Short mmCIF file of C-alpha atoms and ligand atoms in Angstrom, two decimals:
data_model
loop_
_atom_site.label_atom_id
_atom_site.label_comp_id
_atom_site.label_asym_id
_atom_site.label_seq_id
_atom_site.Cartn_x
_atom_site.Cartn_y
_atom_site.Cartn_z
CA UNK A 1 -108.03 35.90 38.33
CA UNK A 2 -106.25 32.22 38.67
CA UNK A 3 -103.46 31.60 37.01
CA UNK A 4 -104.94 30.52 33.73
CA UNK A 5 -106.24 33.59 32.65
CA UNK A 6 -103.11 35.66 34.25
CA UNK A 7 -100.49 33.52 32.08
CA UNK A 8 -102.24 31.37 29.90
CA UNK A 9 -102.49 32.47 26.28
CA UNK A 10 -105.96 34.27 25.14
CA UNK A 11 -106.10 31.55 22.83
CA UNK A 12 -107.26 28.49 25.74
CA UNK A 13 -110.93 27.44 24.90
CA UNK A 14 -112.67 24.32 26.12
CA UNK A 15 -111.49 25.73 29.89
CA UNK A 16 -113.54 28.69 29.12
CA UNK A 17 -116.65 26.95 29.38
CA UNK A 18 -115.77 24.51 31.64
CA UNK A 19 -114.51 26.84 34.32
CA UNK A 20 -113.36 24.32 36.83
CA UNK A 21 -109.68 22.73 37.66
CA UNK A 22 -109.92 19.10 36.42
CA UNK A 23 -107.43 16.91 38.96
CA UNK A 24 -108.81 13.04 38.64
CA UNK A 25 -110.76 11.09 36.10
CA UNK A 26 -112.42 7.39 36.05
CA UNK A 27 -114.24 6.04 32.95
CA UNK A 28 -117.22 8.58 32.46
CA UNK A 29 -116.51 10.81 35.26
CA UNK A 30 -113.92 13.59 35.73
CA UNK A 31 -113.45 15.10 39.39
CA UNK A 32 -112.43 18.69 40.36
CA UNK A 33 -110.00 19.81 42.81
CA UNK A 34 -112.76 20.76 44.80
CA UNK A 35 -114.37 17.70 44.67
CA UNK A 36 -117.01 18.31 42.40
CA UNK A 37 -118.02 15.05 39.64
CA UNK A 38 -118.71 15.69 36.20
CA UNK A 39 -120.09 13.32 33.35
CA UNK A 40 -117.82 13.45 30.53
CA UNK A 41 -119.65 13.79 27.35
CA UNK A 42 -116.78 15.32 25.51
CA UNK A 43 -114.33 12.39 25.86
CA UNK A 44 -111.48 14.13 25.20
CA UNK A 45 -113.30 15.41 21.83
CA UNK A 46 -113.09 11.74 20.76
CA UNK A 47 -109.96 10.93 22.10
CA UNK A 48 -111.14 9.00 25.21
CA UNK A 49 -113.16 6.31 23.11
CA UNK A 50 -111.94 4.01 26.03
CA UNK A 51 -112.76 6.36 29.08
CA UNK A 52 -110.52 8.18 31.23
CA UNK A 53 -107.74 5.79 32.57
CA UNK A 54 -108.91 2.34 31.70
CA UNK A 55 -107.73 -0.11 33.72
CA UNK A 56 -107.02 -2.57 31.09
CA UNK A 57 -104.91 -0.13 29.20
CA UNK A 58 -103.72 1.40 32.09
CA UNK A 59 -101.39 -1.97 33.82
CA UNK A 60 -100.19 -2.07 30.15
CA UNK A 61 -98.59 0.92 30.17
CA UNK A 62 -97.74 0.84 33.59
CA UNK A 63 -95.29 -2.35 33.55
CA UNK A 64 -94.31 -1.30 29.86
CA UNK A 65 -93.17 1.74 31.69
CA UNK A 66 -91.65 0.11 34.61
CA UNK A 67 -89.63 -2.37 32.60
CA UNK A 68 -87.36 0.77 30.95
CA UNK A 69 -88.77 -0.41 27.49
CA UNK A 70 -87.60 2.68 25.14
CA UNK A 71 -90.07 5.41 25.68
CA UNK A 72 -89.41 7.77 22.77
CA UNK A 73 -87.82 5.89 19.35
CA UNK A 74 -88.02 8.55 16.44
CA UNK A 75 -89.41 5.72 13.51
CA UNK A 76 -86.50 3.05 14.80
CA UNK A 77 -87.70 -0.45 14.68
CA UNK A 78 -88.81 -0.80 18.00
CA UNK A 79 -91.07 -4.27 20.25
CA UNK A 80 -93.92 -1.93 21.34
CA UNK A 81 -94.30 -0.62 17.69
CA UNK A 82 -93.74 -4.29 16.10
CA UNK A 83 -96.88 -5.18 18.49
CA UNK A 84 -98.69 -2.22 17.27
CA UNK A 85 -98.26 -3.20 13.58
CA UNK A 86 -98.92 -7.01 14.55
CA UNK A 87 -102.28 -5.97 16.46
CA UNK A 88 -103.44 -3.42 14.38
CA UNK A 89 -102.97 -5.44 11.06
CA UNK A 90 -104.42 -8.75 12.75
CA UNK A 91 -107.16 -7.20 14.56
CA UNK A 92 -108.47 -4.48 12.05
CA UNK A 93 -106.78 -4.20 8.50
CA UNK A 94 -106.48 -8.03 7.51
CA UNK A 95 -110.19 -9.06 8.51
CA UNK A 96 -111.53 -6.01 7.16
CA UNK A 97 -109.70 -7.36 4.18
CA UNK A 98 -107.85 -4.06 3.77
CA UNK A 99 -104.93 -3.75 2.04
CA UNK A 100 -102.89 -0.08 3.34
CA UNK A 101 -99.35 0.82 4.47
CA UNK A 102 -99.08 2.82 7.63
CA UNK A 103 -97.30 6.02 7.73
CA UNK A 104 -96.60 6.87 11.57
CA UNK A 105 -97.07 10.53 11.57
CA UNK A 106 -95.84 13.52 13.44
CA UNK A 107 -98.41 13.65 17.06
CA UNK A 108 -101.57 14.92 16.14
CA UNK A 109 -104.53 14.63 14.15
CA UNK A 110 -103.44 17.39 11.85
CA UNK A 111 -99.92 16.11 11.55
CA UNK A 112 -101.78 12.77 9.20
CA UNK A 113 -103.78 14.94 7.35
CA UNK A 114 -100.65 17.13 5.98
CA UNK A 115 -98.91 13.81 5.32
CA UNK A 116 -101.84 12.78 3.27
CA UNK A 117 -102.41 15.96 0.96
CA UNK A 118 -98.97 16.30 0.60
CA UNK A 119 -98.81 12.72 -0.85
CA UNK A 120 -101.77 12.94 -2.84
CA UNK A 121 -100.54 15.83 -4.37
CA UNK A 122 -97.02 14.33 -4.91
CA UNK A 123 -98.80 11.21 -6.59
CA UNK A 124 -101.09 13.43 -8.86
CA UNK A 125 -98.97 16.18 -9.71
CA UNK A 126 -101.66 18.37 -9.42
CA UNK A 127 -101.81 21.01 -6.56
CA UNK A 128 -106.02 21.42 -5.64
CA UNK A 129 -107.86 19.40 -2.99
CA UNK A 130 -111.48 19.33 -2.79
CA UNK A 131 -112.95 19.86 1.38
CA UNK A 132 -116.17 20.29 2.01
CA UNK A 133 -118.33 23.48 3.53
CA UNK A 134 -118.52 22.14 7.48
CA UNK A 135 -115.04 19.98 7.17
CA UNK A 136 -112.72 20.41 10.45
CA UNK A 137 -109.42 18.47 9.51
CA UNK A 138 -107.23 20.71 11.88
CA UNK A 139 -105.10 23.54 12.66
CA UNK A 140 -101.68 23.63 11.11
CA UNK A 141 -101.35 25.36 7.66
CA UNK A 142 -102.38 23.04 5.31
CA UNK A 143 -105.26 21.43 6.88
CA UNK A 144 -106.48 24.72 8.07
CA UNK A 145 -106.61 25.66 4.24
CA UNK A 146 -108.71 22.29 4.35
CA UNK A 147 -110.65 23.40 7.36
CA UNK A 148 -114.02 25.21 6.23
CA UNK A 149 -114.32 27.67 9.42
CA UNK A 150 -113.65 31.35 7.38
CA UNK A 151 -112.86 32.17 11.49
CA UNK A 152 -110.39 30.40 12.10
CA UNK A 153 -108.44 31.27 9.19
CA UNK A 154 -108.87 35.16 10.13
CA UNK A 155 -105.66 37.15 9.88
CA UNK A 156 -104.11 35.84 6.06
CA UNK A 157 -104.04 32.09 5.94
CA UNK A 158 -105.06 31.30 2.54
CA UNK A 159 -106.75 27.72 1.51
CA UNK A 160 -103.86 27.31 -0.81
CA UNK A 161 -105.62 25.74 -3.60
CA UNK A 162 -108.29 24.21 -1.96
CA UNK A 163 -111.53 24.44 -2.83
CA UNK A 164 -115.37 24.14 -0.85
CA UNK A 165 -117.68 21.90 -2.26
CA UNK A 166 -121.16 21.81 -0.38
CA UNK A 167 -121.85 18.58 2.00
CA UNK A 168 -125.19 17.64 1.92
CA UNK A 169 -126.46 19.29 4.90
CA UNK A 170 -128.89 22.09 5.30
CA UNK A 171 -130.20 23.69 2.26
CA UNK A 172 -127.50 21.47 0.05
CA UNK A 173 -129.54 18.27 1.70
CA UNK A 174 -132.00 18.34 -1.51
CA UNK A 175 -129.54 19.66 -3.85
CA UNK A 176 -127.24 17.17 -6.27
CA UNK A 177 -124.07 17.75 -4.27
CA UNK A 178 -122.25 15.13 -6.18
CA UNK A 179 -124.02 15.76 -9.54
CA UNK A 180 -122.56 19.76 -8.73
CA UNK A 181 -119.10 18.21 -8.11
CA UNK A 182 -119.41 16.27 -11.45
CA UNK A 183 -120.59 19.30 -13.12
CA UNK A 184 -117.66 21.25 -11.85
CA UNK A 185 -114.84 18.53 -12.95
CA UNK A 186 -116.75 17.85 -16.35
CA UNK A 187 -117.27 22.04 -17.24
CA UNK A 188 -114.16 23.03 -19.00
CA UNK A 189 -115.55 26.63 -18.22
CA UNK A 190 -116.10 25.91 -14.29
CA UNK A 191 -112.60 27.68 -13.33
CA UNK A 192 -111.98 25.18 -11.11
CA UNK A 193 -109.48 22.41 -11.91
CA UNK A 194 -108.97 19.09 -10.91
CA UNK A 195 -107.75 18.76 -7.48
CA UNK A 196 -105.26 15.66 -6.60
CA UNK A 197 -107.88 14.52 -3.80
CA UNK A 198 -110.90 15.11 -2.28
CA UNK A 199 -110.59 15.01 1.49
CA UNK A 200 -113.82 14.08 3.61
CA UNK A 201 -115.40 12.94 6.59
CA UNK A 202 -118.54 10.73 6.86
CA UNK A 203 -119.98 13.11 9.54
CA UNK A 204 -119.07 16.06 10.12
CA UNK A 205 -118.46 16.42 13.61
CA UNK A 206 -117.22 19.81 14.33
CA UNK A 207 -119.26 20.87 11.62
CA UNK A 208 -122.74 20.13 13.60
CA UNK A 209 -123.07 16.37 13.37
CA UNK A 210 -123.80 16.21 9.87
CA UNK A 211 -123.93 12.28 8.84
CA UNK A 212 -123.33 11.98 5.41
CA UNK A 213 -126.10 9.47 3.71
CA UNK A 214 -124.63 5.91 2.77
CA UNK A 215 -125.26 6.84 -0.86
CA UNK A 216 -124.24 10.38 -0.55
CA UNK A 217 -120.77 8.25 0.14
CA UNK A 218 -120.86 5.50 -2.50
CA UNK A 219 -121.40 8.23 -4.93
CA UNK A 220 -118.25 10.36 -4.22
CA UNK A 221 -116.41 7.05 -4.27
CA UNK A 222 -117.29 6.42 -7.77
CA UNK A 223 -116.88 10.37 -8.70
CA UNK A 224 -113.05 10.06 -7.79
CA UNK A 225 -112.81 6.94 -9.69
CA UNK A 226 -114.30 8.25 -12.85
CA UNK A 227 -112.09 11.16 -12.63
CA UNK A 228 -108.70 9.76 -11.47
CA UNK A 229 -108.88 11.83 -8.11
CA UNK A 230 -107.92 10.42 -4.58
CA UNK A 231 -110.18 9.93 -1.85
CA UNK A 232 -109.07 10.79 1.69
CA UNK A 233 -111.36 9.93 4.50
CA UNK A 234 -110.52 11.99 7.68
CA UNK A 235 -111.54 9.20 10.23
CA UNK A 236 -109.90 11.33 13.49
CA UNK A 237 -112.73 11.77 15.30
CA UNK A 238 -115.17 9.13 14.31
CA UNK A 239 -112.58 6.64 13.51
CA UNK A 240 -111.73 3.79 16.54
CA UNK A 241 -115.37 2.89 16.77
CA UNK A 242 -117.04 5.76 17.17
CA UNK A 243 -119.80 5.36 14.73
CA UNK A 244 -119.24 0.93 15.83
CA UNK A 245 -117.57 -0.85 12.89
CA UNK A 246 -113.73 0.45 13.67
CA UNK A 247 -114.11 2.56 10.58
CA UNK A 248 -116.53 4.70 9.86
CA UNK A 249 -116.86 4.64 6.02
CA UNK A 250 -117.52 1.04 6.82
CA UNK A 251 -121.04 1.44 6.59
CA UNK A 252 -120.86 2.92 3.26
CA UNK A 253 -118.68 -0.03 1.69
CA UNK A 254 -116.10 1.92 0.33
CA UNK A 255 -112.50 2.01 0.48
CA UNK A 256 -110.90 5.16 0.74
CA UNK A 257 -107.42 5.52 -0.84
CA UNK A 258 -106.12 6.70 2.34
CA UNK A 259 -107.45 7.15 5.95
CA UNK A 260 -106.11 9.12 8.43
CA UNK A 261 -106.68 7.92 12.18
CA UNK A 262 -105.74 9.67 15.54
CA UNK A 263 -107.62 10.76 18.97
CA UNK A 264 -108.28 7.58 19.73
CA UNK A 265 -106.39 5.17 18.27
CA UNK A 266 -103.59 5.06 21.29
CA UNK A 267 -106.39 4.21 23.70
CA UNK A 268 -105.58 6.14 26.55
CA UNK A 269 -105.40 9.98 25.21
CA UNK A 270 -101.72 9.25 24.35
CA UNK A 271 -100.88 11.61 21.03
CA UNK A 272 -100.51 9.00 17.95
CA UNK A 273 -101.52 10.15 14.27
CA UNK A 274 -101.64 7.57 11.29
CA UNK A 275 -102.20 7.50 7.57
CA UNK A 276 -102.95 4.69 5.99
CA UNK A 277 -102.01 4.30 2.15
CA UNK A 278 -103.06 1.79 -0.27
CA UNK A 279 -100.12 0.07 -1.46
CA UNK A 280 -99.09 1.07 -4.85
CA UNK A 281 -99.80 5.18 -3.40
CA UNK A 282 -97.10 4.91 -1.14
CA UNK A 283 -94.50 6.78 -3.39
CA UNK A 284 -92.72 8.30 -0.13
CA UNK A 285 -89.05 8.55 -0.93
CA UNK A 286 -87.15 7.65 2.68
CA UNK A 287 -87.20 10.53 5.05
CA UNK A 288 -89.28 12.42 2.75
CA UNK A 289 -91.78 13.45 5.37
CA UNK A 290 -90.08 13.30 8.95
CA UNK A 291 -90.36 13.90 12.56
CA UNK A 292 -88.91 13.70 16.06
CA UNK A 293 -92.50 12.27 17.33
CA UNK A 294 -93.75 9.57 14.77
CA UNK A 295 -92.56 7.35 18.06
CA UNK A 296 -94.45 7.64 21.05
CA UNK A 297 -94.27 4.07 21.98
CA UNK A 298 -96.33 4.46 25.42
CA UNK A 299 -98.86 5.28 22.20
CA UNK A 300 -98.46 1.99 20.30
CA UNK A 301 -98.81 0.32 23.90
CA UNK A 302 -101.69 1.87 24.73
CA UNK A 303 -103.02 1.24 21.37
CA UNK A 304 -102.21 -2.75 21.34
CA UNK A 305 -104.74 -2.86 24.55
CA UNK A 306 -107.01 -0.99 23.51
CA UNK A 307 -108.06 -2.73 20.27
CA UNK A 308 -107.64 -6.40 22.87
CA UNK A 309 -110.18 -4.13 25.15
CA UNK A 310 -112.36 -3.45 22.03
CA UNK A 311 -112.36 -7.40 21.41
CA UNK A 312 -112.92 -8.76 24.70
CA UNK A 313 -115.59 -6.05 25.87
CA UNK A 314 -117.36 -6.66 22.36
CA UNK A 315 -117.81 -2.84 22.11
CA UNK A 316 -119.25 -2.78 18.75
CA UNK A 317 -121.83 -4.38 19.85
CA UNK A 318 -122.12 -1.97 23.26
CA UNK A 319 -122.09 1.26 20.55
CA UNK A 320 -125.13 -0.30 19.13
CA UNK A 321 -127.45 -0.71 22.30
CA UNK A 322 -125.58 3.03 23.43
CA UNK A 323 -126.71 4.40 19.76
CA UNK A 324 -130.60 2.76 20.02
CA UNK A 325 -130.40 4.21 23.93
CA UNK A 326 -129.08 7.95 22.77
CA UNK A 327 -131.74 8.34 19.95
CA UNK A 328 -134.91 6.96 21.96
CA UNK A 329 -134.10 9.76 24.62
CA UNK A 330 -133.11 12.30 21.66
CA UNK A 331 -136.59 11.32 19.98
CA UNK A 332 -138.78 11.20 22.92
CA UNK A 333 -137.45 13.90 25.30
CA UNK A 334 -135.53 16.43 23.45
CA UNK A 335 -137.22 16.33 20.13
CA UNK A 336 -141.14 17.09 21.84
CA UNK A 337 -139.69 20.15 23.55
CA UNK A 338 -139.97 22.07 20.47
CA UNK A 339 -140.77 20.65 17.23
CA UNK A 340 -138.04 23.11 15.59
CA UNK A 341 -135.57 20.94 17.09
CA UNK A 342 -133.32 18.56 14.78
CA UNK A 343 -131.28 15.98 16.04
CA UNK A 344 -128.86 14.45 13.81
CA UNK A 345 -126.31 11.66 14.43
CA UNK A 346 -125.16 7.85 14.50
CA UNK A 347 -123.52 5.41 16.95
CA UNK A 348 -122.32 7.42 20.00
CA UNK A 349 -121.77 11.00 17.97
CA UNK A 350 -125.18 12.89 18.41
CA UNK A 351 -125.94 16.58 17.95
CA UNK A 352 -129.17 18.68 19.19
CA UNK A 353 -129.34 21.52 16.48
CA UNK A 354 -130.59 24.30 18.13
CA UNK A 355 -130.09 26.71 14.71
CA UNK A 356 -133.80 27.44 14.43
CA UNK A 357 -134.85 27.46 18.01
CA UNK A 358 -132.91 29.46 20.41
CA UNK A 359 -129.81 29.41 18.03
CA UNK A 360 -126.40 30.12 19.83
CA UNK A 361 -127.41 31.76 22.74
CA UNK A 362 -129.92 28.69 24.00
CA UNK A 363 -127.11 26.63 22.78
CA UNK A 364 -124.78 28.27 24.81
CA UNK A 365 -126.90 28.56 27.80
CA UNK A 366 -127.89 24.79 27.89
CA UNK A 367 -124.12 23.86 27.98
CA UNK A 368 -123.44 26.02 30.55
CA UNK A 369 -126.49 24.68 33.18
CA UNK A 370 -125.47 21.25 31.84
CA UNK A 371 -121.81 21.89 33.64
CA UNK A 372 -123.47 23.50 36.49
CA UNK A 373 -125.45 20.16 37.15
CA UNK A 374 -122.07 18.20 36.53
CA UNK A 375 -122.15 16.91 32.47
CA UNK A 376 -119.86 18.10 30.26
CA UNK A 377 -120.90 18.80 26.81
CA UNK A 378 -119.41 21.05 23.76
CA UNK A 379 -121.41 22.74 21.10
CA UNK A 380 -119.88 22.10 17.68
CA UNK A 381 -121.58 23.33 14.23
CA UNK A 382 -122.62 26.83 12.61
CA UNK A 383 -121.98 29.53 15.58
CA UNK A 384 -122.09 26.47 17.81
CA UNK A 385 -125.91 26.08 17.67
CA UNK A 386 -125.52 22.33 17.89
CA UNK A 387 -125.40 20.49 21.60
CA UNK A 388 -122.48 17.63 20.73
CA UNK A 389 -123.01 14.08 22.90
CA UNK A 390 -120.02 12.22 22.62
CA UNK A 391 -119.65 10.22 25.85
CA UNK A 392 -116.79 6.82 26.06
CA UNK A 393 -118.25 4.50 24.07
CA UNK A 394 -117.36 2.58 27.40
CA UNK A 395 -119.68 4.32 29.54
CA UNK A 396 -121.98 2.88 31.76
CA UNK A 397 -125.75 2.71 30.28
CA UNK A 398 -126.81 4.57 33.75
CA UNK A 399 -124.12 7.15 33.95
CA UNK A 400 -125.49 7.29 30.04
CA UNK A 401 -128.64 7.80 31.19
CA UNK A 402 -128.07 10.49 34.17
CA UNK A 403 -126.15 12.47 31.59
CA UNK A 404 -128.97 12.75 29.26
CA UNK A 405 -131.20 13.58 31.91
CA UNK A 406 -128.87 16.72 33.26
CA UNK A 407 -129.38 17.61 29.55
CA UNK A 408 -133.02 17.47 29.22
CA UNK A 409 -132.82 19.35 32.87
CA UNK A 410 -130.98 22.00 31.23
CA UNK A 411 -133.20 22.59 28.41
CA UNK A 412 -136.40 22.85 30.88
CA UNK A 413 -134.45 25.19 33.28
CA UNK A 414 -133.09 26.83 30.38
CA UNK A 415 -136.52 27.61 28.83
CA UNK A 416 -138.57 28.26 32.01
CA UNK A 417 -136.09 30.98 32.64
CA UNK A 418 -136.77 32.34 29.00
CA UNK A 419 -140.22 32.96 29.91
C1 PLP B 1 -112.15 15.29 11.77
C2 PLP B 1 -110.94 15.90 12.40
N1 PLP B 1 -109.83 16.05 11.66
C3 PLP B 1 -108.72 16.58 12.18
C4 PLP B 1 -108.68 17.02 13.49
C5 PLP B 1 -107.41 17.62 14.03
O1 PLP B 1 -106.85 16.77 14.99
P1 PLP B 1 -105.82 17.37 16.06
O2 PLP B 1 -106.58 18.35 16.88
O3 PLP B 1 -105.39 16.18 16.86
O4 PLP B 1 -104.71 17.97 15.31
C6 PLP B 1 -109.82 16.89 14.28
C7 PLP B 1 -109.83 17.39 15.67
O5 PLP B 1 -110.84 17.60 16.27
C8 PLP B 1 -110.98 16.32 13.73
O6 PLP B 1 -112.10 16.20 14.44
#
């Protein structure tokens, strides 16, 4: 027994299926103490957009460190957060033509999406939110009342006042999700009544890759217009480029009320959470919602270069030849092992639903021969029946391509030891 499991809380997870003691990391590729490499097609689960210690963002921080700048700030006026506000407005918001306030938020993901159903409900006056079945928008009480996983609520946490409405996946894919949403807010006799938001995410990544049509979210735009209802879109995980446009509701050409952006927005794997509110929302009184680490200004560095890396290394355009790469291999080596297997996803996020062949258990075996051949990769969804690809969007096409081979390794090995 190491250390880990002697002391460690029972809660740890990711290190229990990747049962190896991480030590050095380079772009793709994470190295154990022992020596062993690893392809790295969790990215810090979206936080390592920019790979593991990029070089560009790495001399930033480095001589931003080394000139005793002021490390931690509180919300003080501070240069490094001028330059993130500067950056981030000049680079993303202003040619997007989009028109928010940013709220700097406690650390974490979570930490913007309590911010933002806190406001919305503050603004409305009305205490429901709307999630959706397979939403993930964190752990701390109030987005875990958001968060649709019955399991990880276990034990008394209540959804205080929020309410499930289906995402079109699965069953729900030919069913009138939004006409059922209408039908709900327009029923005087539904029960349910009208929540201040309706918090979403354009795919469902923990939920099993689930990309939400372009309709699906033009539709639910023009729902929470009709009814005077707030539209959050929780852009955490495939925010920062993931699906390519910096945001991913992009696409859709919709903008949300308010966004909330983390992982990956500090470039480097630095903690940094942000909400963005449209103008006339931002009813905060001053101090109204705090905290000691709305600061992290190695964060705002890191985030400065990384949007200057996204520029000069064109990596939208990168996510697109990565996406057309990731979905040839998906259709014409994965998808011809069985023809029960679905593959769902967009831009670098892609998931291998396993659900009706092999379910959880193939699921869980692939992953594990996948880190026994050196590739890390999570399973997300249902029971985790869905294989989750999320590599840096800066990795190399051929460290791409040996990853997705280990994979397709996996599933043969996998299979031939089935029989
Ligand atoms: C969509 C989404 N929302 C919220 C969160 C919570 O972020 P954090 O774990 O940083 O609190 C996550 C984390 O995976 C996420 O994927």
């Amino acid at each position: 027994m190491n250390i880990f499991e002697e002391k460690e809380s029972n809660v740890r997870s990711y290190c229990r299926n990747f049962p190896d003691i991480f030590h050095r990391a380079k772009g793709s590729i994470i190295y154990s103490e022992s020596g062993k490499e690893y392809i790295d097609f969790l990215a810090g689960a979206g936080a390592l957009n920019y790979g593991h210690n990029n070089d560009y963002i790495k001399q930033r921080v480095i001589s931003y460190l080394d000139s005793d700048a002021i490390a931690h700030g509180l919300d003080m006026y501070t240069s490094a957060k001028k330059e993130f506000l500067e950056k981030f407005f000049s680079s993303v918001l202003t040619p997007k033509n989009l028109d928010y306030k940013v709220q700097f938020c406690g650390p974490t993901g979570t930490n913007g999406v309590e911010a933002a159903l806190k406001l919305a409900r503050k603004i409305k006056k009305r205490p429901g939110i709307f999630s959706f079945m397979g939403g993930y928008h964190g752990m701390t009480l109030g987005s875990l009342s958001a968060t649709s996983n019955i399991k990880m609520r276990s034990g008394g946490v209540t959804t205080n006042n929020v309410t499930f409405m289906p995402y079109p996946y699965g069953f729900m894919e030919s069913f009138d999700t939004i006409g059922f949403i209408e039908s709900v807010l327009s029923d005087v006799n539904s029960g349910i009544e009208k929540p201040a938001a309706i918090l979403f995410e354009t795919v469902q990544a923990e939920g099993g890759i689930v990309v939400a049509p372009v309709e699906w979210i033009q539709q639910l735009r023009n729902l929470c217009d009709r009814h005077d209802i707030l539209l959050i879109c929780d852009d955490i995980q495939v925010g920062c480029g993931r699906t390519g446009p910096f945001f991913s509701f992009e696409r859709a050409n919709i903008v949300p009320d308010m966004v909330v952006l983390s992982k990956s927005i500090s470039g480097y794997g630095f903690p940094m959470s942000l909400l963005l509110i449209k103008p006339e929302l931002d009813i905060w009184e001053p101090g109204e919602h705090t905290g000691t680490f709305r600061g992290n200004q190695l964060a705002f560095v890191g985030g400065v270069a990384a949007l200057e890396y996204r520029e000069n290394c064109h990596l939208e355009n990168e996510v697109k030849v990565k996406e057309f790469f990731l979905q040839n291999f998906l259709v014409q080596e994965i998808v011809p092992i069985n023809e029960n297997i679905k593959i769902r996803g967009i831009g670098m996020i892609w998931g291998i639903d396993l659900v009706n062949f092999g379910g959880a258990s193939l699921a869980k075996k692939i992953a594990a021969c996948c880190f026994e051949l050196g590739l890390i990769v999570e399973r997300v969804g249902r029971n985790d029946t869905v294989i989750k690809i999320l590599p840096p969007l800066t990795i190399e096409l051929s460290t791409l391509q040996t990853g997705c081979s280990i994979i397709k390794e996996a599933f043969l090995d996998c299979l031939l030891h089935l029989k």
